[in-house]
CSV table of C-alpha atoms in Angstrom, one decimal:
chain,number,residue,atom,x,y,z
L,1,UNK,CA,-7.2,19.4,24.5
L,2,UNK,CA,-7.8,16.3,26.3
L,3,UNK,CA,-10.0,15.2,24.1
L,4,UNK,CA,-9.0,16.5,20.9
L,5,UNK,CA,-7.1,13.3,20.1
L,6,UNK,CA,-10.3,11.1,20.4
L,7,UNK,CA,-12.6,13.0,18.9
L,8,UNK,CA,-10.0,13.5,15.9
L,9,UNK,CA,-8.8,9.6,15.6
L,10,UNK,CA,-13.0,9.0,15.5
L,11,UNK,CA,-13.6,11.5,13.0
L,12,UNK,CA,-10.7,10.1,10.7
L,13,UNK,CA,-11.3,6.6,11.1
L,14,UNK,CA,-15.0,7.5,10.1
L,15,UNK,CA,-13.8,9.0,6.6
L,16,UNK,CA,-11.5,5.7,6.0
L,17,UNK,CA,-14.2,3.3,7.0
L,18,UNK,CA,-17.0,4.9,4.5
L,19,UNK,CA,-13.4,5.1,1.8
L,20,UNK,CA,-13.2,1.3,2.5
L,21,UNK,CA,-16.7,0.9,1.2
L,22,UNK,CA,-16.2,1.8,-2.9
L,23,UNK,CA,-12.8,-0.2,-2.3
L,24,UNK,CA,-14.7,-3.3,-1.9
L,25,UNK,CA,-17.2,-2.8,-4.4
L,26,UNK,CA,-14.5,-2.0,-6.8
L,27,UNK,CA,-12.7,-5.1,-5.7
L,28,UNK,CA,-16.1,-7.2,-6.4
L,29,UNK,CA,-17.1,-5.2,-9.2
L,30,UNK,CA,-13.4,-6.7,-11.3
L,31,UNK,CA,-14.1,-10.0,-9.8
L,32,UNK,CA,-17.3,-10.4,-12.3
L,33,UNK,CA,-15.1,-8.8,-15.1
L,34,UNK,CA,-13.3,-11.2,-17.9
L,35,UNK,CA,-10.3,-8.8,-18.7
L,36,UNK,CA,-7.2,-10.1,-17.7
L,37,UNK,CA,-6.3,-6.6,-17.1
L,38,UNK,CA,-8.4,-6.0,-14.7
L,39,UNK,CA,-9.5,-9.0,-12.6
L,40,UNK,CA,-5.5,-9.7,-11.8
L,41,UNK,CA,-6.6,-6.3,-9.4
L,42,UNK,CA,-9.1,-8.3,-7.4
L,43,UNK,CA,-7.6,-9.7,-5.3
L,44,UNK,CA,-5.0,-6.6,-4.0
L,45,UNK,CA,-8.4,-3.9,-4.0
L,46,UNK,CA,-10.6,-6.5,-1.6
L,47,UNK,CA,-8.1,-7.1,0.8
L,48,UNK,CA,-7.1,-3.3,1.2
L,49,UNK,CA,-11.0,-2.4,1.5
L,50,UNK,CA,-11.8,-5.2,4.3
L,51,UNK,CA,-8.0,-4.4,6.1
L,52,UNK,CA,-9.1,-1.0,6.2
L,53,UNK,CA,-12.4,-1.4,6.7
L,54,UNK,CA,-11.6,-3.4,9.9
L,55,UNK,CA,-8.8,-1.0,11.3
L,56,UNK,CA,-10.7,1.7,10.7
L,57,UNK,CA,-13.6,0.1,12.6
L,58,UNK,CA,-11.4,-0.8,15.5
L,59,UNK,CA,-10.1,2.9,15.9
L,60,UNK,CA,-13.3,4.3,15.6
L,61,UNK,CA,-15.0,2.4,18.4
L,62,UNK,CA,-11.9,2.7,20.5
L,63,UNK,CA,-11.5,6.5,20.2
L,64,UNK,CA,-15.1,7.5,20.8
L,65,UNK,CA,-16.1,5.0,23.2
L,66,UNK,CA,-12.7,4.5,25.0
L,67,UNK,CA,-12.3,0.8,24.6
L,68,UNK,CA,-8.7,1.3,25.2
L,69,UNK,CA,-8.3,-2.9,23.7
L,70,UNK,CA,-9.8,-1.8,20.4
L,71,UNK,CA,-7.5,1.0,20.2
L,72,UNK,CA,-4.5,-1.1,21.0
L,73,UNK,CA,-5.6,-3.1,18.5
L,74,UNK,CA,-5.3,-0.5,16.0
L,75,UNK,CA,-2.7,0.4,16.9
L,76,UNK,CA,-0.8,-2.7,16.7
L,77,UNK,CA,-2.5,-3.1,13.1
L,78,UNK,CA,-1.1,0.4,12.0
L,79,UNK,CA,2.2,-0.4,13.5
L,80,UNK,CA,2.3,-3.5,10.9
L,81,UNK,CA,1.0,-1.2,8.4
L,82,UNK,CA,3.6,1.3,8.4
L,83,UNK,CA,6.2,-1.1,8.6
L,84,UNK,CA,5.0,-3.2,6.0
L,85,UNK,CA,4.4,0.4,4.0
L,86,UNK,CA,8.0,1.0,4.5
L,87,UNK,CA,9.1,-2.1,2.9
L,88,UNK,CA,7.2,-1.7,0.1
L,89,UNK,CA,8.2,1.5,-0.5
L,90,UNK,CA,11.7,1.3,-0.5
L,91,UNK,CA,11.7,-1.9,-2.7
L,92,UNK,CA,9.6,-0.1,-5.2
L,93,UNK,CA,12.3,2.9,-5.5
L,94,UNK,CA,15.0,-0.2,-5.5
L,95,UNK,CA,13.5,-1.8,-8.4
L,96,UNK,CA,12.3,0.9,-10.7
L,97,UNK,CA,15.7,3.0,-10.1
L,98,UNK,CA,16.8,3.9,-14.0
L,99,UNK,CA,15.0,2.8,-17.4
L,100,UNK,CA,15.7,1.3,-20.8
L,101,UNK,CA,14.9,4.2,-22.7
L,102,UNK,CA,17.5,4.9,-25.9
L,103,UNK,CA,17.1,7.5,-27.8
L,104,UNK,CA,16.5,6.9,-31.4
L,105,UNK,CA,18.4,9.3,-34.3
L,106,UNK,CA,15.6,11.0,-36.2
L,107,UNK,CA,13.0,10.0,-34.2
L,108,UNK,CA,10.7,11.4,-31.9
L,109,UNK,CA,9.8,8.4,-29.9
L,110,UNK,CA,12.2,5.9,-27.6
L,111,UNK,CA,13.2,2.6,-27.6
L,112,UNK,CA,13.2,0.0,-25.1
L,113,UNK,CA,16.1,-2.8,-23.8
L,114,UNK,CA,15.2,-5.4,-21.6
L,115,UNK,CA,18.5,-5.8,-20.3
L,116,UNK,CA,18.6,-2.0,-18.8
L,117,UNK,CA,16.0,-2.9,-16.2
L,118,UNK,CA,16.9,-4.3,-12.8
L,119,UNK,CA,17.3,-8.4,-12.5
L,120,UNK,CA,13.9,-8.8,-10.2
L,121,UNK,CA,12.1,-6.9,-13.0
L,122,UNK,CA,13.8,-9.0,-16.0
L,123,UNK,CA,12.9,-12.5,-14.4
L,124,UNK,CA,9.0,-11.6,-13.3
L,125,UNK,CA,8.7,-10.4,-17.0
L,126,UNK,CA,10.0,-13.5,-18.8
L,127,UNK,CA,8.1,-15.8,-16.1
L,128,UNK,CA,5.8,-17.6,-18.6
L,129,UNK,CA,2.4,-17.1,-16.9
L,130,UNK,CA,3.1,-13.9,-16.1
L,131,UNK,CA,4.1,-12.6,-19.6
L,132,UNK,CA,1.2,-14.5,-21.3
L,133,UNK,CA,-1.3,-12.6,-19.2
L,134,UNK,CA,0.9,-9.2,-19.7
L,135,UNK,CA,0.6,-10.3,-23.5
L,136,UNK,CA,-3.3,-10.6,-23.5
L,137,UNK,CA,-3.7,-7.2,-21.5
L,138,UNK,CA,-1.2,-5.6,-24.4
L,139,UNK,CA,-3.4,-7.1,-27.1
L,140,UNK,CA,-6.9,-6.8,-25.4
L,141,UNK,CA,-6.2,-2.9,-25.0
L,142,UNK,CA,-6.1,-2.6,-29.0
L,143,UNK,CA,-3.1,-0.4,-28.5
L,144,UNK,CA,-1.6,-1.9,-31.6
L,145,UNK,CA,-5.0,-1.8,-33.5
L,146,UNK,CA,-5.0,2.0,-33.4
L,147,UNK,CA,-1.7,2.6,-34.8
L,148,UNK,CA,-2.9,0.2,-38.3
L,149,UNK,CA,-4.2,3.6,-40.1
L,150,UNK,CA,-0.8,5.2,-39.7
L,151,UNK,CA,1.2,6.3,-42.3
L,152,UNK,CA,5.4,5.9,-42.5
L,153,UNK,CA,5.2,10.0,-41.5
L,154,UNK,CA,2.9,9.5,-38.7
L,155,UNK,CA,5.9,7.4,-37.4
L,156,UNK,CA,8.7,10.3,-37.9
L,157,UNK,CA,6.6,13.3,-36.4
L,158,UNK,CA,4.2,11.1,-33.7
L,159,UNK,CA,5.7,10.1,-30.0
L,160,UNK,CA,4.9,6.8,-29.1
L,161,UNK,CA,4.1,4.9,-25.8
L,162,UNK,CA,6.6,2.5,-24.6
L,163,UNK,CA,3.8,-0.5,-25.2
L,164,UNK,CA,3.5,1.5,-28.6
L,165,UNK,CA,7.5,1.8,-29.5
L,166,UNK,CA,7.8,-2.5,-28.0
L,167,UNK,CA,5.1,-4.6,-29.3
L,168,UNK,CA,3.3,-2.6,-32.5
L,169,UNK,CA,6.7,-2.0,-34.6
L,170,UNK,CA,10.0,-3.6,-35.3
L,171,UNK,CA,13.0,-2.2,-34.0
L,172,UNK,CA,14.1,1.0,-36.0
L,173,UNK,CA,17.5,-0.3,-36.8
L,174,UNK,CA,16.0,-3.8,-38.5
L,175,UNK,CA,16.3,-3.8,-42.2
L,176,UNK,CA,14.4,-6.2,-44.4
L,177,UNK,CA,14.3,-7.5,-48.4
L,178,UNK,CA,11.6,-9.0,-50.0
L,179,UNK,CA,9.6,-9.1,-46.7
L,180,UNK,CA,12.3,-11.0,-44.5
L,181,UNK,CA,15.1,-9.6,-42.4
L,182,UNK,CA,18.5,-9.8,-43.4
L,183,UNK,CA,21.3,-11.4,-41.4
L,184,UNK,CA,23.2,-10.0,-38.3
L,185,UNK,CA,20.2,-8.2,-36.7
L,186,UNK,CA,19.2,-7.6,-33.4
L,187,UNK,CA,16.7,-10.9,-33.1
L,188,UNK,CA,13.5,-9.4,-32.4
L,189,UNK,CA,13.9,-8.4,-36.3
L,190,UNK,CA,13.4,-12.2,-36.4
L,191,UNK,CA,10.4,-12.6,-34.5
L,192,UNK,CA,8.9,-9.7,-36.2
L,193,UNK,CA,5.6,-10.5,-38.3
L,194,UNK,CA,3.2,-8.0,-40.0
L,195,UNK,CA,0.1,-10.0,-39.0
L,196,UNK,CA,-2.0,-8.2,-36.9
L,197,UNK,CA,-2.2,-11.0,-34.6
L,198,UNK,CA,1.4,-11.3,-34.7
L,199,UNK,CA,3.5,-8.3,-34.5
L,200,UNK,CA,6.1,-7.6,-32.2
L,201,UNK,CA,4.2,-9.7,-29.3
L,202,UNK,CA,6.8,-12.2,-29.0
L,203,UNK,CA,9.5,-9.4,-29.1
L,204,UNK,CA,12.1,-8.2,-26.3
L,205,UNK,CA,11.7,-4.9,-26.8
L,206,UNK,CA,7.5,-5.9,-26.4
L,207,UNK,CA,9.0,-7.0,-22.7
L,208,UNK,CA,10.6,-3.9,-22.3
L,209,UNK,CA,8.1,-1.8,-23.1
L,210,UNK,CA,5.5,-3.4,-20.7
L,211,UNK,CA,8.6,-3.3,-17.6
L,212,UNK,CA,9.0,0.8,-19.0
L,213,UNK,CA,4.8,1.2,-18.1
L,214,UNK,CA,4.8,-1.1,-15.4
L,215,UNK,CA,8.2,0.8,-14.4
L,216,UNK,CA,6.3,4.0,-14.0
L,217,UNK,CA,3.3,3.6,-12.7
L,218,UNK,CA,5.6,1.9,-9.6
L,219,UNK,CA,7.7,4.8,-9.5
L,220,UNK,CA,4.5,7.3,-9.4
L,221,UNK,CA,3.2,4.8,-7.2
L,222,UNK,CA,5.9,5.2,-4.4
L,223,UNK,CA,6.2,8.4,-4.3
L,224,UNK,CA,2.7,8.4,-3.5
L,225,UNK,CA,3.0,6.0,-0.6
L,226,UNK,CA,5.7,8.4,0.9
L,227,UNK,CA,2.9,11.1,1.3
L,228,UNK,CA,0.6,8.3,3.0
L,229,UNK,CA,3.5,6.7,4.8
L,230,UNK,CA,3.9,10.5,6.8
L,231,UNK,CA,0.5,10.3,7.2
L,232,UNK,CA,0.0,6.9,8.9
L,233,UNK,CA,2.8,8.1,10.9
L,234,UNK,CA,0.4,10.8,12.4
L,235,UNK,CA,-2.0,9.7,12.4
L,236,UNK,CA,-0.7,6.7,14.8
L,237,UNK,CA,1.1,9.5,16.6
L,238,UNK,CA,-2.5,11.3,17.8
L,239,UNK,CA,-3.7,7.2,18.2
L,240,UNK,CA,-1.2,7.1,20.7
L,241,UNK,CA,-2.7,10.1,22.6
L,242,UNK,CA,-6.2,8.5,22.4
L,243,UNK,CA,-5.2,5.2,23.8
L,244,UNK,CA,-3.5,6.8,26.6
L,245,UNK,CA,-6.7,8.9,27.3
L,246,UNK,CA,-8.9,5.4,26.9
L,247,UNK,CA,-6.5,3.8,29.4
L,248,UNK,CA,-7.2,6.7,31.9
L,249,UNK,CA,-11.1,6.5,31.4
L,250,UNK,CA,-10.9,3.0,32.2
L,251,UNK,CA,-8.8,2.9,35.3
L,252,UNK,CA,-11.5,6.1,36.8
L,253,UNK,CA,-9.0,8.1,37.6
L,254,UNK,CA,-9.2,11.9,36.4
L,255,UNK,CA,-6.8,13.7,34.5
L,256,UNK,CA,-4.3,15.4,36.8
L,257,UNK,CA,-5.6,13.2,39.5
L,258,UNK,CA,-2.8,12.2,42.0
L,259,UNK,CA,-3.2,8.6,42.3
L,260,UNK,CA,-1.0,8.4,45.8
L,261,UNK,CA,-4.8,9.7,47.5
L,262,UNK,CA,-5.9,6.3,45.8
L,263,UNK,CA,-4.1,4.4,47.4
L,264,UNK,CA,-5.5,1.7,49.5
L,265,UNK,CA,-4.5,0.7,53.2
L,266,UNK,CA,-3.0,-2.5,54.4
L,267,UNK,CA,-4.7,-5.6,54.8
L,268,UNK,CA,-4.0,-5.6,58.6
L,269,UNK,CA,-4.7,-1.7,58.8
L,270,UNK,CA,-8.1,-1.8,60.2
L,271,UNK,CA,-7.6,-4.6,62.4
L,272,UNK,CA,-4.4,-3.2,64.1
L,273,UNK,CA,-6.9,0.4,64.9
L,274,UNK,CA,-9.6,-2.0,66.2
L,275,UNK,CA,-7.2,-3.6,68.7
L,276,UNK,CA,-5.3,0.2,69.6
L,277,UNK,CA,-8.8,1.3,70.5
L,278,UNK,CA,-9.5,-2.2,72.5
L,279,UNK,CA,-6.8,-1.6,74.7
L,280,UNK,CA,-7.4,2.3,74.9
L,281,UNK,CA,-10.3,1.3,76.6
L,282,UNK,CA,-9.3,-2.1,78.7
L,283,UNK,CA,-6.5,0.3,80.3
């Protein structure tokens, strides 16, 4: 059992240090891609393969080899980990709490509002660079294009997507006459346009249903980082044991060893016996 926390930090720190291998190359593999989609991954995918890669490095050499440094090291790195883990986790939960769905009568799918999402959400959305490369992910996924072929039935029986029910339709309560909208609608009536260039791109409820998505994936997202977050948590646990153990292999002492037999005489020690046995014999 002494050993069983070395031998099991080494053997887990081996699994995530070949894991942080297809990290990277994913990470370098978007960098090449044009989508905006994709490459805005990058940069998050390379530095969680190299941060693992080196973590996982530093725990492996200190657990097998008992470099008791490299495992504080590791330690000190999964400490910041966790916490930073933590942080995330419970700002994810703080931010995605609720949703803008609405129901709408006679319809299968929902509806969107931008003002139903939390105030950090509503202000990243509307940021101008950041909704113009939202935008050309929307488009660029041909969501909209896929939907052209539909007939007015397809709309009553079908469910759609949130990107679907925001950026491909009107609103379902807009009316229009002669092609335009009437007065005293809701305004992304307004900034509807049946070109398929167009649509509801430039809508609110477009917004809305990119935040619902986005809204989500964060939510499936934390509750996945809970699961790791316990698991970090024992695995630092057992690196604990290991650097202890490290420590002990360093300082030579065995395990159970009582260190008071260890422990060294006086300075003057030998010189006081020398002059006890001079005067012995003198007298």
């Amino acid at each position: 059992m002494y050993r069983f926390s070395n031998t099991l930090i080494g053997y887990l720190n081996l699994l995530t240090l070949l894991a942080s291998i297809p990290i990277i190359g994913g990470g370098l593999w978007l960098a090449r891609s044009s989508a905006t989609c994709e490459s805005s991954l990058q940069t998050p995918l390379l530095v969680l393969g190299f941060v693992v890669l080196l973590v996982s490095l530093a725990g492996f050499v200190g657990a097998c080899f008992n470099v008791a440094w490299a495992l504080w090291l590791y330690l000190l790195v999964m400490l910041f980990l966790i916490a930073a883990l933590l942080g995330l986790t419970a700002f994810g939960f703080a931010v995605t709490g609720g949703g803008g769905a609405v129901d709408v009568p006679g319809r299968v799918y929902h509806e969107y509002r931008l003002d139903h999402y939390s105030g950090w959400l509503r202000h990243r959305i509307t940021e101008p660079g950041y909704w113009k490369a939202a935008m050309a992910c929307v488009v660029g996924s041909k969501t909209c294009a896929k939907m052209a072929p539909w007939t007015p039935l397809d709309y009553l029986q079908r469910d759609l997507s949130p990107i679907q029910s925001g950026c491909c339709k009107p609103p379902t309560s807009c009316t229009y006459a002669a092609g335009s909208a009437m007065a005293a609608q809701d305004e992304d009536c307004y900034r509807w346009n049946n070109a398929a260039d167009v649509l509801c791109y430039g809508c609110d409820s477009c917004k809305a249903g990119v935040l619902e998505q986005v809204r989500r994936d964060w939510h499936k997202l934390s509750v996945l980082n809970v699961v790791i977050l316990m698991f970090l948590i024992g695995i630092y646990s057992v690196g604990c044991c290991a650097f202890r153990n490290a420590r002990r292999a360093e300082s030579e002492y065995a395990y159970g060893e009582n260190r008071m037999s260890k422990v060294h005489p006086r300075w003057d020690y030998f010189w006081w016996r020398w002059w006890r046995d001079r005067r012995e014999q003198l007298y």
